[in-house]
């Protein structure tokens, strides 16, 4: 049974040097195909065997299977300080069972079976006495499954993952995304992760935001440093100063993943469509950096809604967007709902709404409740020409307490009671 | 040993009611409440990371010549139990909804958390009446009987007086009373039927047509008028249809501007939580209130069964159900 799918490191014992590493796996599963070793087996790097299974159907295994063999390669480089003398051979025979895994990178392998000789006796029995130094140097095999749906099985062994957790990256959220976990396991801390974190620090991002950025955009760790530098230089060439660039990157983690051409395209779009000056464009993009990240179609639709359905003029739209850039990415239904309430029910004219664009940023129910309360009390007066005028910005932005005492001259409990009657 | 979050969850399990705002689907209300409860539960400080003792060899000389036996002890936190790796303690909680309300209605919506869902099921199947307030207007008829539909007909309403309205309502109520008796599945001339009627337990079991057990006009100022309804097995669309039919009976037309549920079984608008109070501490308080009121109700349940003057058909005929607290 096991002859076809078990590998022994018999042939490798002689090649184990003192700098070898033990990364073993004791894992018995029903395996139906051969264990293979590549032709590079005799030239074992650090004493570790690489083996790749045949490419199995990916559909059976969902996104979460983390590839063990690549991770094992990195494990080798991390535990160099563990010395292994020839006493390794005294340990029990280590059986490698090949994992039934989809291996994502398709390397052509030359398959060669290694026959297992079950009758070969151990050279050194397990009951022989050994010295203390040798006892210390025996390392236990790592109890690490070759495939797992969660990163917590690998975090103790992976330098990258432990450092990311200490930075504050939410690994639980990341492992839900397809393929991100495998990607993180494959990264090497010193060569991949650290340079990019240092780059982010250089452009001015605060340490506390690094975790947030990587949680939302782990792919920043796979962007090439030259392109990252190029994009930051492009933004600086457009007269964004360095603090602005740092704050934009902290708030829109995907920003530096986009090519210079795409960033340029978007900046140009906002400048032309809204006919804004360069400094105004810089202003709105600095305040809402995700304008540069998303697609432009929803923005175009929102602009059309504002112009055609809501009936705002060009300069009014400009003013609204400069004051509240979020209108460009807001939900169209919400925009029309709020506008309908303001214009048709509360009878507020266009120019007054333009003066207070922050009404588009609030919850619809909030405006509705407050307006109905004021109407019930007879205080709903939104015309600045008439006495006891209530401005829209105060109506919308004051907290409940202040609204009740200042604008409605009623108590908070009355307001809550009234909400039950509408 | 339960964590803080788990003990908080135990206190949340039960029934409570919220005020559903109009224009919002009931599912959004339920999702919002669930999101807020999860936020409250996961905000409890997590248990600290357990520590693990590890023996590390002294770093330094790394050639094989030095055979030092000194090991240093280090207590390192086990990162696999770190909250950023395991995720939040509560990822989902079961929040169930009782009798639903459609999008344009507002009012009392009963929700249940965790083990309270079983009680909710019993409540849903028991015969409980619900109280509604319907704001209506004479003068037009629409296709979906509400004021936002497409107007089908307009008419005058000067001839309508409160008297005529009351007559029509009484006629409707009589028709529904007859339906109640028909669907209660008892032979009306038997002793059993008499006893049930005395206790106010006449009524349909399970599904039936909507039955209005009580109907009266509380405010009349043409063109607006307000009706108060107690009903069983109803839908909000049916209630709007009743308003439409009332208008037709009065040789005019009427639409329903707003449907508001003021009571669902024992849950009234007074105890209901408004939008600003959909947080874990408020819900805990509401659930405790429900338990204490249930305890009070159990002690005096049998005593005042018969001496309540209610509208026809009786209300609050919920059998005390078992809930292990």
XYZ file of C-alpha atoms in Angstrom:
747
model
C 0.000 0.000 0.000
C 2.549 2.422 0.968
C 5.119 1.464 -1.528
C 3.647 3.560 -4.180
C 3.162 6.606 -2.122
C 5.625 6.860 0.644
C 8.960 8.441 0.481
C 11.785 7.772 2.767
C 14.688 9.959 3.211
C 16.941 6.974 3.061
C 18.733 8.161 0.043
C 19.104 11.586 1.514
C 20.651 10.741 4.791
C 24.114 10.771 3.481
C 23.589 14.184 2.059
C 22.367 15.828 5.187
C 24.804 18.429 6.196
C 25.061 20.104 9.500
C 23.119 23.032 8.301
C 20.102 21.041 7.384
C 16.712 21.623 8.684
C 13.968 19.359 9.753
C 10.626 20.178 8.424
C 8.801 16.997 8.543
C 5.311 15.997 8.338
C 3.555 13.094 9.767
C 0.345 12.864 7.940
C -1.453 9.834 6.806
C -4.214 10.082 4.330
C -5.600 7.929 1.659
C -3.482 8.741 -1.268
C -4.256 7.490 -4.586
C -1.530 8.787 -6.753
C 2.170 8.583 -6.645
C 4.423 10.613 -4.578
C 6.919 12.147 -6.830
C 10.141 13.812 -6.404
C 11.676 16.098 -8.817
C 14.876 15.406 -10.525
C 16.477 17.936 -8.314
C 16.091 15.623 -5.350
C 19.750 14.748 -5.060
C 20.593 18.401 -4.817
C 18.446 18.958 -1.824
C 18.456 22.500 -0.675
C 18.790 22.524 3.025
C 17.880 18.961 3.252
C 14.292 19.480 2.424
C 12.418 17.526 -0.130
C 10.261 19.212 -2.626
C 7.564 17.263 -4.139
C 4.720 18.209 -6.241
C 1.583 16.312 -6.804
C -0.282 16.164 -9.987
C -2.594 18.988 -10.578
C -5.911 17.948 -9.158
C -9.251 19.449 -9.858
C -9.318 22.810 -8.229
C -13.054 22.879 -8.009
C -13.120 20.276 -5.323
C -11.073 22.386 -3.042
C -12.295 25.828 -2.564
C -10.190 28.885 -2.196
C -8.691 28.105 1.086
C -6.190 25.409 0.602
C -2.796 26.686 1.380
C -0.007 25.163 -0.506
C 2.309 23.406 1.809
C 5.294 22.822 -0.361
C 6.019 26.455 -1.037
C 5.561 27.306 2.564
C 7.903 24.555 3.557
C 10.555 26.144 1.409
C 10.310 29.292 3.443
C 10.248 27.438 6.665
C 13.608 26.105 5.680
C 15.153 29.501 5.449
C 13.713 30.618 8.756
C 14.927 27.907 11.022
C 18.522 27.880 10.032
C 19.723 28.152 13.565
C 18.544 24.694 14.438
C 21.469 22.422 14.016
C 20.998 18.975 12.909
C 23.813 16.592 13.271
C 23.958 13.155 11.938
C 21.852 12.162 14.877
C 18.862 12.961 12.808
C 19.214 9.546 11.430
C 18.481 8.187 14.822
C 14.997 9.509 14.711
C 12.260 7.341 13.497
C 11.823 6.828 9.875
C 10.111 9.818 8.528
C 7.354 9.094 6.188
C 6.357 11.664 3.686
C 2.933 11.281 2.284
C 2.185 13.418 -0.637
C -0.644 15.819 -0.118
C -3.676 15.706 -2.352
C -3.413 19.329 -3.146
C -3.917 21.492 -6.121
C -0.582 23.042 -6.735
C -1.118 26.375 -8.214
C 2.065 26.898 -10.126
C 2.429 24.430 -12.912
C 5.983 23.338 -12.959
C 6.655 20.463 -15.179
C 7.952 17.697 -13.066
C 9.787 14.650 -13.981
C 8.203 11.990 -11.954
C 10.178 9.204 -10.548
C 9.076 6.736 -8.042
C 11.218 5.821 -5.116
C 10.653 2.281 -4.043
C 10.221 1.698 -0.391
C 12.088 -1.142 1.150
C 10.177 -2.160 4.221
C 12.644 -4.783 5.270
C 15.545 -2.412 5.623
C 16.389 -2.169 9.286
C 17.200 0.986 11.046
C 20.864 1.580 11.376
C 20.643 2.835 14.918
C 18.021 1.602 17.347
C 15.933 4.080 19.234
C 16.968 2.867 22.680
C 20.611 3.707 22.342
C 21.912 6.242 24.776
C 22.812 9.593 23.427
C 24.601 12.524 24.916
C 22.837 15.625 26.175
C 23.831 17.847 23.292
C 22.484 15.369 20.868
C 19.291 15.152 22.862
C 18.794 18.878 22.701
C 19.369 18.988 19.013
C 16.610 16.529 18.245
C 13.766 18.571 16.972
C 10.225 17.409 16.939
C 8.416 17.310 13.679
C 6.214 20.316 13.198
C 2.558 19.418 13.491
C 1.542 21.407 10.506
C -1.131 20.206 8.132
C -0.283 20.446 4.462
C -3.599 21.967 3.651
C -5.830 24.025 5.825
C -8.658 26.463 5.576
C -7.278 28.749 8.214
C -4.055 30.597 8.723
C -3.902 29.864 12.414
C -2.287 26.507 11.783
C 0.694 28.179 10.171
C 1.089 31.320 12.134
C 3.461 29.926 14.753
C 5.902 28.808 12.126
C 5.684 31.711 9.759
C 7.706 34.829 10.420
C 5.690 36.798 7.905
C 2.368 35.989 9.492
C 3.510 36.640 13.059
C 4.923 39.995 12.108
C 1.780 40.920 10.219
C -0.383 40.067 13.232
C 1.817 42.178 15.441
C 1.361 45.039 12.992
C -2.367 44.699 13.386
C -3.361 43.011 10.153
C -6.680 41.214 10.453
C -5.656 37.789 9.179
C -9.075 36.340 9.818
C -10.649 38.711 7.359
C -7.927 38.108 4.808
C -8.189 34.346 4.879
C -11.808 34.586 3.770
C -10.667 36.061 0.479
C -9.706 33.548 -2.168
C -5.984 32.852 -2.591
C -4.844 35.632 -0.298
C -3.795 33.230 2.441
C -1.587 31.200 0.136
C -0.081 34.362 -1.194
C 0.780 35.613 2.281
C 2.361 32.307 3.198
C 4.548 32.421 0.139
C 5.886 35.858 0.909
C 9.241 36.110 2.498
C 9.463 38.655 5.250
C 12.915 40.000 4.581
C 12.787 40.243 0.832
C 9.105 40.959 0.138
C 7.251 42.383 3.081
C 9.844 44.481 4.882
C 10.929 46.613 1.914
C 7.365 47.552 1.124
C 6.537 48.403 4.699
C 9.622 50.582 4.804
C 8.544 52.197 1.553
C 5.155 53.029 3.049
C 6.826 54.490 6.086
C 9.090 56.558 3.847
C 6.216 58.201 2.069
C 4.845 59.193 5.430
C 2.189 56.652 6.355
C 1.778 56.274 10.096
C 2.693 52.997 11.752
C -0.777 52.535 13.124
C -2.252 52.626 9.616
C -0.014 49.938 8.170
C -2.231 47.183 9.540
C -5.337 48.799 8.067
C -3.725 49.180 4.655
C -2.559 45.587 4.435
C -5.874 44.251 5.747
C -7.728 45.992 2.975
C -5.136 45.611 0.255
C -2.776 42.675 0.774
C -1.751 42.898 -2.856
C 0.353 45.918 -2.112
C 2.932 43.428 -0.885
C 3.283 41.981 -4.359
C 3.579 45.207 -6.319
C 7.051 45.883 -7.610
C 8.891 48.616 -5.798
C 9.745 50.472 -9.003
C 6.101 50.833 -9.968
C 5.189 51.958 -6.448
C 7.869 54.610 -6.596
C 6.770 55.639 -10.065
C 3.187 56.158 -8.968
C 4.144 58.198 -5.934
C 6.396 60.325 -8.121
C 3.575 60.836 -10.567
C 1.271 62.073 -7.822
C 3.960 64.394 -6.567
C 4.467 65.693 -10.079
C 0.820 66.651 -10.110
C 1.577 68.934 -7.192
C 0.220 66.784 -4.405
C 2.472 67.388 -1.439
C 3.879 64.472 0.529
C 1.522 64.646 3.509
C -1.429 64.583 1.147
C -0.029 61.586 -0.667
C 0.516 59.820 2.652
C -3.021 60.517 3.814
C -4.449 59.435 0.459
C -2.605 56.142 0.625
C -3.721 55.564 4.211
C -7.358 56.136 3.380
C -7.509 54.416 0.013
C -5.282 51.343 0.345
C -5.741 50.305 -3.266
C -4.474 53.594 -4.633
C -0.914 52.545 -5.352
C -1.985 49.385 -7.133
C -3.257 51.352 -10.090
C -0.992 52.237 -12.973
C 0.089 55.767 -13.660
C -1.991 55.790 -16.824
C -5.151 54.944 -14.934
C -4.552 57.540 -12.241
C -3.886 60.092 -14.932
C -7.057 59.116 -16.742
C -9.180 59.615 -13.676
C -7.676 62.902 -12.649
C -8.247 64.133 -16.174
C -11.851 62.959 -16.114
C -12.704 64.809 -12.923
C -11.030 67.938 -14.132
C -12.819 67.935 -17.473
C -16.260 66.673 -16.546
C -16.729 68.958 -13.634
C -14.723 71.757 -15.226
C -12.804 72.296 -12.053
C -9.541 74.075 -11.651
C -6.446 72.014 -10.898
C -6.367 73.017 -7.254
C -10.053 72.126 -6.784
C -9.518 68.724 -8.353
C -6.573 68.168 -6.056
C -8.758 69.206 -3.157
C -11.586 66.779 -3.792
C -9.258 63.932 -4.642
C -7.251 64.523 -1.491
C -10.402 64.449 0.607
C -11.947 61.420 -1.102
C -9.047 59.407 -2.536
C -11.242 56.477 -3.449
C -12.498 58.536 -6.361
C -9.281 57.492 -8.075
C -9.744 53.852 -7.237
C -13.195 52.933 -8.418
C -14.770 52.737 -11.803
C -15.959 55.912 -13.527
C -19.326 54.611 -14.708
C -21.207 55.159 -11.428
C -19.764 58.661 -11.229
C -21.010 59.457 -14.721
C -24.448 58.130 -13.820
C -24.556 60.167 -10.639
C -23.681 63.291 -12.555
C -26.461 62.570 -15.018
C -28.918 62.047 -12.161
C -27.960 65.349 -10.596
C -28.332 67.196 -13.852
C -31.403 65.587 -15.401
C -33.443 64.080 -12.597
C -32.720 66.527 -9.844
C -32.428 69.509 -12.111
C -29.299 71.174 -10.781
C -27.355 73.528 -13.013
C -23.672 73.034 -13.852
C -22.309 75.548 -11.403
C -24.589 74.184 -8.669
C -23.285 70.679 -9.265
C -19.732 72.015 -9.123
C -20.408 73.697 -5.829
C -22.056 70.604 -4.353
C -19.212 68.341 -5.439
C -16.523 70.613 -4.066
C -18.335 70.787 -0.739
C -19.359 67.112 -0.523
C -17.342 64.945 -2.956
C -19.172 61.873 -1.654
C -22.139 62.777 -3.845
C -20.182 61.420 -6.808
C -20.128 57.923 -5.341
C -23.411 58.017 -3.420
C -26.310 55.690 -4.054
C -28.590 57.132 -6.726
C -31.757 55.971 -5.025
C -30.728 57.655 -1.826
C -29.937 60.893 -3.641
C -33.318 60.986 -5.331
C -35.122 60.041 -2.130
C -33.505 62.817 -0.122
C -34.045 65.334 -2.867
C -37.678 64.327 -3.206
C -38.244 64.828 0.515
C -36.470 68.174 0.531
C -37.942 69.635 -2.608
C -41.437 68.226 -2.797
C -42.380 67.658 0.850
C -40.392 70.330 2.626
C -40.664 72.743 -0.319
C -37.031 73.808 -0.205
C -35.936 75.434 -3.489
C -32.851 74.382 -5.486
C -30.651 77.281 -4.552
C -31.159 76.655 -0.859
C -30.290 72.980 -1.218
C -27.138 73.996 -3.069
C -26.181 76.195 -0.167
C -26.300 73.208 2.209
C -25.037 70.209 0.277
C -24.338 68.196 3.434
C -27.974 67.126 3.453
C -27.037 64.613 0.782
C -24.655 63.000 3.184
C -27.169 62.161 5.903
C -29.600 59.363 6.473
C -32.966 59.835 4.853
C -34.880 58.686 7.931
C -33.129 61.266 10.070
C -34.272 64.172 7.921
C -37.763 62.739 7.684
C -38.223 62.248 11.435
C -36.920 65.670 12.291
C -38.987 67.404 9.657
C -42.181 65.639 10.742
C -41.479 66.523 14.373
C -40.995 70.173 13.518
C -44.103 70.112 11.369
C -46.105 68.627 14.231
C -44.854 71.420 16.477
C -45.555 73.993 13.789
C -41.928 75.033 13.490
C -41.056 73.698 10.069
C -40.001 76.914 8.419
C -37.148 76.723 5.918
C -37.431 80.055 4.136
C -34.707 82.483 5.217
C -36.905 85.459 4.422
C -39.510 84.566 7.045
C -39.028 84.650 10.840
C -37.926 81.657 12.960
C -36.025 80.210 10.054
C -34.422 76.806 10.484
C -31.391 76.251 8.317
C -30.940 72.882 6.687
C -27.434 72.304 7.948
C -28.498 72.715 11.562
C -31.521 70.537 10.980
C -29.353 67.768 9.689
C -26.060 67.888 11.514
C -27.000 68.675 15.094
C -27.096 65.715 17.481
C -30.490 64.703 18.834
C -30.160 66.475 22.193
C -29.195 69.812 20.746
C -31.799 69.508 18.002
C -34.551 68.954 20.537
C -33.566 71.759 22.870
C -32.515 74.391 20.338
C -34.626 73.902 17.263
C -37.714 72.125 18.536
C -37.769 73.361 22.153
C -38.992 69.972 23.290
C -37.493 67.150 25.300
C -35.663 64.164 23.904
C -38.270 61.762 25.284
C -40.979 63.624 23.407
C -38.985 63.230 20.232
C -38.675 59.470 20.774
C -42.359 59.208 21.604
C -43.201 61.106 18.464
C -41.111 58.705 16.391
C -43.426 55.936 17.463
C -46.385 57.731 15.967
C -45.086 58.309 12.450
C -16.047 29.131 31.766
C -18.067 31.480 29.669
C -16.487 34.651 28.448
C -17.976 38.078 28.968
C -19.467 38.049 25.515
C -21.178 34.705 26.076
C -22.765 35.852 29.333
C -23.928 38.996 27.586
C -25.468 36.854 24.892
C -27.333 34.745 27.437
C -28.919 37.909 28.739
C -29.962 38.893 25.218
C -31.886 35.740 24.452
C -35.591 36.353 24.408
C -38.275 38.425 22.772
C -38.510 42.157 22.310
C -40.208 44.530 19.921
C -38.971 47.399 17.791
C -40.648 50.201 15.897
C -40.237 49.580 12.207
C -40.020 52.878 10.314
C -42.124 53.163 7.181
C -40.372 52.889 3.856
C -37.913 50.315 5.169
C -38.174 46.604 4.414
C -38.517 44.442 7.537
C -35.488 42.450 6.536
C -33.319 45.550 6.698
C -34.606 46.212 10.194
C -33.729 42.684 11.238
C -30.273 42.897 9.652
C -29.581 46.215 11.307
C -30.564 44.914 14.724
C -28.391 41.843 14.221
C -25.439 43.991 13.161
C -25.790 46.229 16.206
C -26.100 43.291 18.582
C -22.992 41.691 17.105
C -21.128 44.935 17.481
C -22.147 45.130 21.115
C -21.208 41.506 21.814
C -17.830 41.666 20.109
C -16.977 44.933 21.778
C -16.531 43.084 25.051
C -12.792 42.889 25.772
C -11.487 39.596 24.397
C -9.623 37.106 26.489
C -5.923 37.754 26.507
C -3.710 35.558 24.383
C -2.616 32.429 26.276
C 1.102 32.161 26.785
C 3.280 29.271 25.874
C 6.636 28.408 27.418
C 9.302 27.776 24.875
C 12.864 26.713 25.389
C 15.211 28.370 23.003
C 18.849 27.646 22.510
C 21.162 30.491 23.130
C 21.814 32.259 19.905
C 25.343 33.339 19.274
C 27.938 30.859 18.315
C 26.556 28.843 15.492
C 29.355 26.521 14.679
C 29.289 22.946 15.762
C 32.341 23.330 17.910
C 30.630 25.030 20.813
C 28.339 22.585 22.508
C 26.561 24.816 24.956
C 23.761 23.295 26.886
C 22.227 26.463 28.143
C 18.639 27.034 27.179
C 16.734 30.195 27.758
C 13.119 30.232 28.732
C 10.757 32.511 26.981
C 7.059 32.939 27.423
C 5.600 33.824 24.100
C 1.964 34.447 23.343
C 0.305 31.848 21.236
C -0.530 33.833 18.154
C -2.965 31.286 16.818
C -5.369 32.324 19.569
C -4.980 36.022 18.871
C -8.326 37.665 18.062
C -7.014 38.986 14.742
C -6.328 35.422 13.676
C -9.322 33.607 15.093
C -11.847 36.266 14.238
C -14.525 37.780 16.479
C -16.170 35.603 19.066
C -19.657 35.977 17.671
C -19.926 35.952 13.929
C -23.610 35.459 13.553
C -26.609 35.408 15.837
C -30.087 34.214 15.061
C -32.560 37.034 15.122
C -36.041 35.999 14.118
C -39.001 38.114 13.092
C -42.596 37.641 14.166
C -45.576 38.878 12.192
C -44.157 40.863 9.309
C -44.986 44.366 8.155
C -44.823 45.449 4.558
C -42.624 48.250 3.320
C -44.891 51.235 3.689
C -46.355 50.279 7.075
C -44.768 51.111 10.372
C -45.148 50.067 13.968
C -44.491 47.209 16.329
C -42.342 44.393 14.990
C -41.561 41.527 17.341
C -38.041 40.124 17.176
C -36.429 37.223 18.995
C -32.806 36.367 19.688
C -31.244 32.938 20.075
C -33.387 30.590 22.153
C -36.225 33.085 22.061
C -36.870 31.979 18.501
C -38.587 28.886 19.752
C -40.996 30.977 21.750
C -41.442 33.216 18.751
C -42.559 30.228 16.775
C -45.186 29.403 19.357
C -46.297 33.006 19.428
C -46.566 33.101 15.681
C -48.801 30.062 15.662
C -50.961 31.078 18.576
C -54.038 33.066 17.905
C -53.070 36.597 18.924
C -54.775 39.708 17.738
C -53.054 42.797 16.477
C -54.024 46.434 16.794
C -53.708 48.807 13.869
C -54.334 52.501 13.317
C -55.278 53.396 9.759
C -55.054 56.986 8.552
C -57.358 57.439 5.634
C -58.583 60.084 3.288
C -61.738 60.473 1.252
C -61.809 61.666 -2.293
C -59.754 59.320 -4.420
C -59.267 55.644 -5.118
C -55.967 54.176 -6.264
C -54.905 50.851 -7.695
C -53.014 49.658 -4.632
C -55.383 51.344 -2.151
C -52.653 53.601 -0.752
C -51.951 57.253 -1.439
C -48.823 56.532 -3.521
C -50.591 54.474 -6.148
C -52.044 55.429 -9.482
C -55.335 57.266 -9.040
C -58.232 55.387 -10.538
C -61.207 57.449 -9.478
C -62.003 60.695 -7.757
C -65.221 61.589 -6.040
C -66.843 64.067 -3.695
C -67.320 63.348 -0.006
C -69.453 66.210 1.289
C -72.360 63.909 1.909
C -70.492 61.758 4.393
C -71.226 62.217 8.072
C -69.920 60.426 11.118
C -73.233 58.643 11.481
C -73.072 57.120 8.058
C -69.482 56.112 8.604
C -70.333 54.380 11.861
C -73.188 52.548 10.230
C -70.936 51.229 7.527
C -68.292 50.201 10.028
C -70.854 48.381 12.142
C -72.038 46.500 9.104
C -68.492 45.468 8.262
C -67.872 44.393 11.802
C -70.989 42.265 11.765
C -69.876 40.506 8.626
C -66.512 39.752 10.192
C -68.115 38.518 13.365
C -70.065 36.031 11.328
C -66.870 34.939 9.622
C -65.269 34.501 13.038
C -68.043 32.189 14.132
C -67.928 30.220 10.909
C -64.196 29.644 11.105
C -64.140 28.679 14.744
C -65.103 25.123 13.858
C -67.692 24.579 16.553
C -71.344 23.891 16.284
C -72.915 27.102 17.464
C -75.738 25.428 19.244
C -73.554 23.363 21.542
C -72.517 23.902 25.120
C -68.906 23.831 24.040
C -69.445 26.827 21.830
C -71.111 28.709 24.659
C -68.232 28.100 27.009
C -65.687 29.152 24.434
C -67.655 32.291 23.714
C -67.837 33.156 27.408
C -64.088 32.947 27.726
C -63.539 34.772 24.498
C -61.782 31.843 22.841
C -63.904 31.639 19.722
C -61.819 31.974 16.662
C -60.068 30.217 13.834
C -57.194 27.869 14.462
C -54.274 28.329 12.110
C -54.717 29.973 8.770
C -57.975 31.564 7.756
C -59.251 34.623 5.978
C -58.398 37.896 7.678
C -60.908 38.631 10.409
C -61.455 41.996 12.033
C -62.498 41.457 15.598
C -62.885 45.156 16.296
C -63.320 48.223 14.100
C -64.131 51.797 15.047
C -63.515 55.328 13.938
C -61.461 57.429 16.331
C -61.129 60.649 14.397
C -63.339 62.130 11.730
C -62.538 65.338 9.922
C -63.400 65.122 6.259
C -61.506 64.400 4.126
C -59.321 62.711 6.749
C -60.443 60.068 9.151
C -58.715 57.506 11.341
C -59.790 53.965 12.044
C -58.688 51.623 14.776
C -58.759 47.935 14.019
C -58.155 44.715 15.938
C -57.628 41.784 13.651
C -56.444 38.241 13.115
C -54.554 36.640 10.230
C -54.413 39.891 8.333
C -52.060 41.488 5.861
C -51.546 45.206 5.585
C -52.817 45.201 2.022
C -56.076 43.687 3.235
C -56.495 46.511 5.716
C -56.034 49.071 2.974
C -58.610 47.204 0.959
C -61.032 47.471 3.887
C -60.576 51.237 3.797
C -61.230 51.239 0.074
C -64.391 49.188 0.573
C -65.570 51.542 3.298
C -65.260 54.372 0.851
C -67.236 52.453 -1.719
C -69.990 51.638 0.763
C -70.323 55.328 1.502
C -70.849 56.046 -2.215
C -67.495 57.771 -2.352
C -63.862 56.676 -2.458
C -61.153 56.410 0.143
C -57.434 55.640 0.286
C -55.269 54.614 3.174
C -52.426 57.024 3.862
C -50.741 55.063 6.616
C -50.942 51.735 8.377
C -49.465 51.663 11.830
C -49.416 48.649 14.087
C -49.785 49.646 17.714
C -49.914 46.240 19.337
C -48.889 42.703 18.462
C -50.168 40.233 21.057
C -48.756 41.493 24.320
C -46.148 43.792 22.781
C -47.295 47.399 22.655
C -45.856 50.529 21.139
C -44.938 51.747 24.591
C -42.301 49.074 25.093
C -41.074 49.153 21.521
C -37.547 50.363 20.783
C -37.052 53.206 18.330
C -34.243 53.312 15.797
C -31.795 55.008 18.152
C -32.197 52.295 20.748
C -31.328 49.274 18.626
C -28.208 48.552 20.641
C -27.196 45.675 22.892
C -27.832 47.324 26.305
C -31.283 48.585 25.303
C -32.260 45.243 23.859
C -31.064 43.482 27.012
C -33.265 45.768 29.064
C -36.254 45.133 26.811
C -35.770 41.375 27.036
C -35.581 41.507 30.846
C -38.728 43.584 30.827
C -40.468 40.954 28.746
C -39.459 38.202 31.189
C -40.611 40.119 34.228
C -43.924 40.961 32.611
C -44.385 37.321 31.704
C -43.789 36.353 35.302
C -46.407 38.824 36.458
C -48.815 37.664 33.831
C -48.458 34.021 34.826
C -49.385 34.711 38.413
C -52.590 36.508 37.551
C -53.407 34.774 34.291
C -56.368 32.673 35.337
C -57.936 35.229 37.650
C -59.047 37.965 35.280
C -59.884 35.921 32.220
C -63.561 36.601 32.186
C -63.967 40.128 33.492
C -62.461 42.092 30.639
C -64.666 44.272 28.514
C -63.155 44.145 25.124
C -64.323 44.615 21.594
C -66.060 41.689 20.026
C -64.128 38.509 19.742
C -61.736 39.196 22.581
C -58.099 39.964 22.404
C -54.969 38.677 24.007
C -55.897 35.061 23.813
C -52.347 33.876 23.904
C -51.821 30.760 25.931
C -48.916 31.111 28.373
C -46.089 29.330 26.687
C -43.135 27.678 28.284
C -39.871 29.385 28.130
C -36.990 28.131 30.171
C -35.397 31.282 31.424
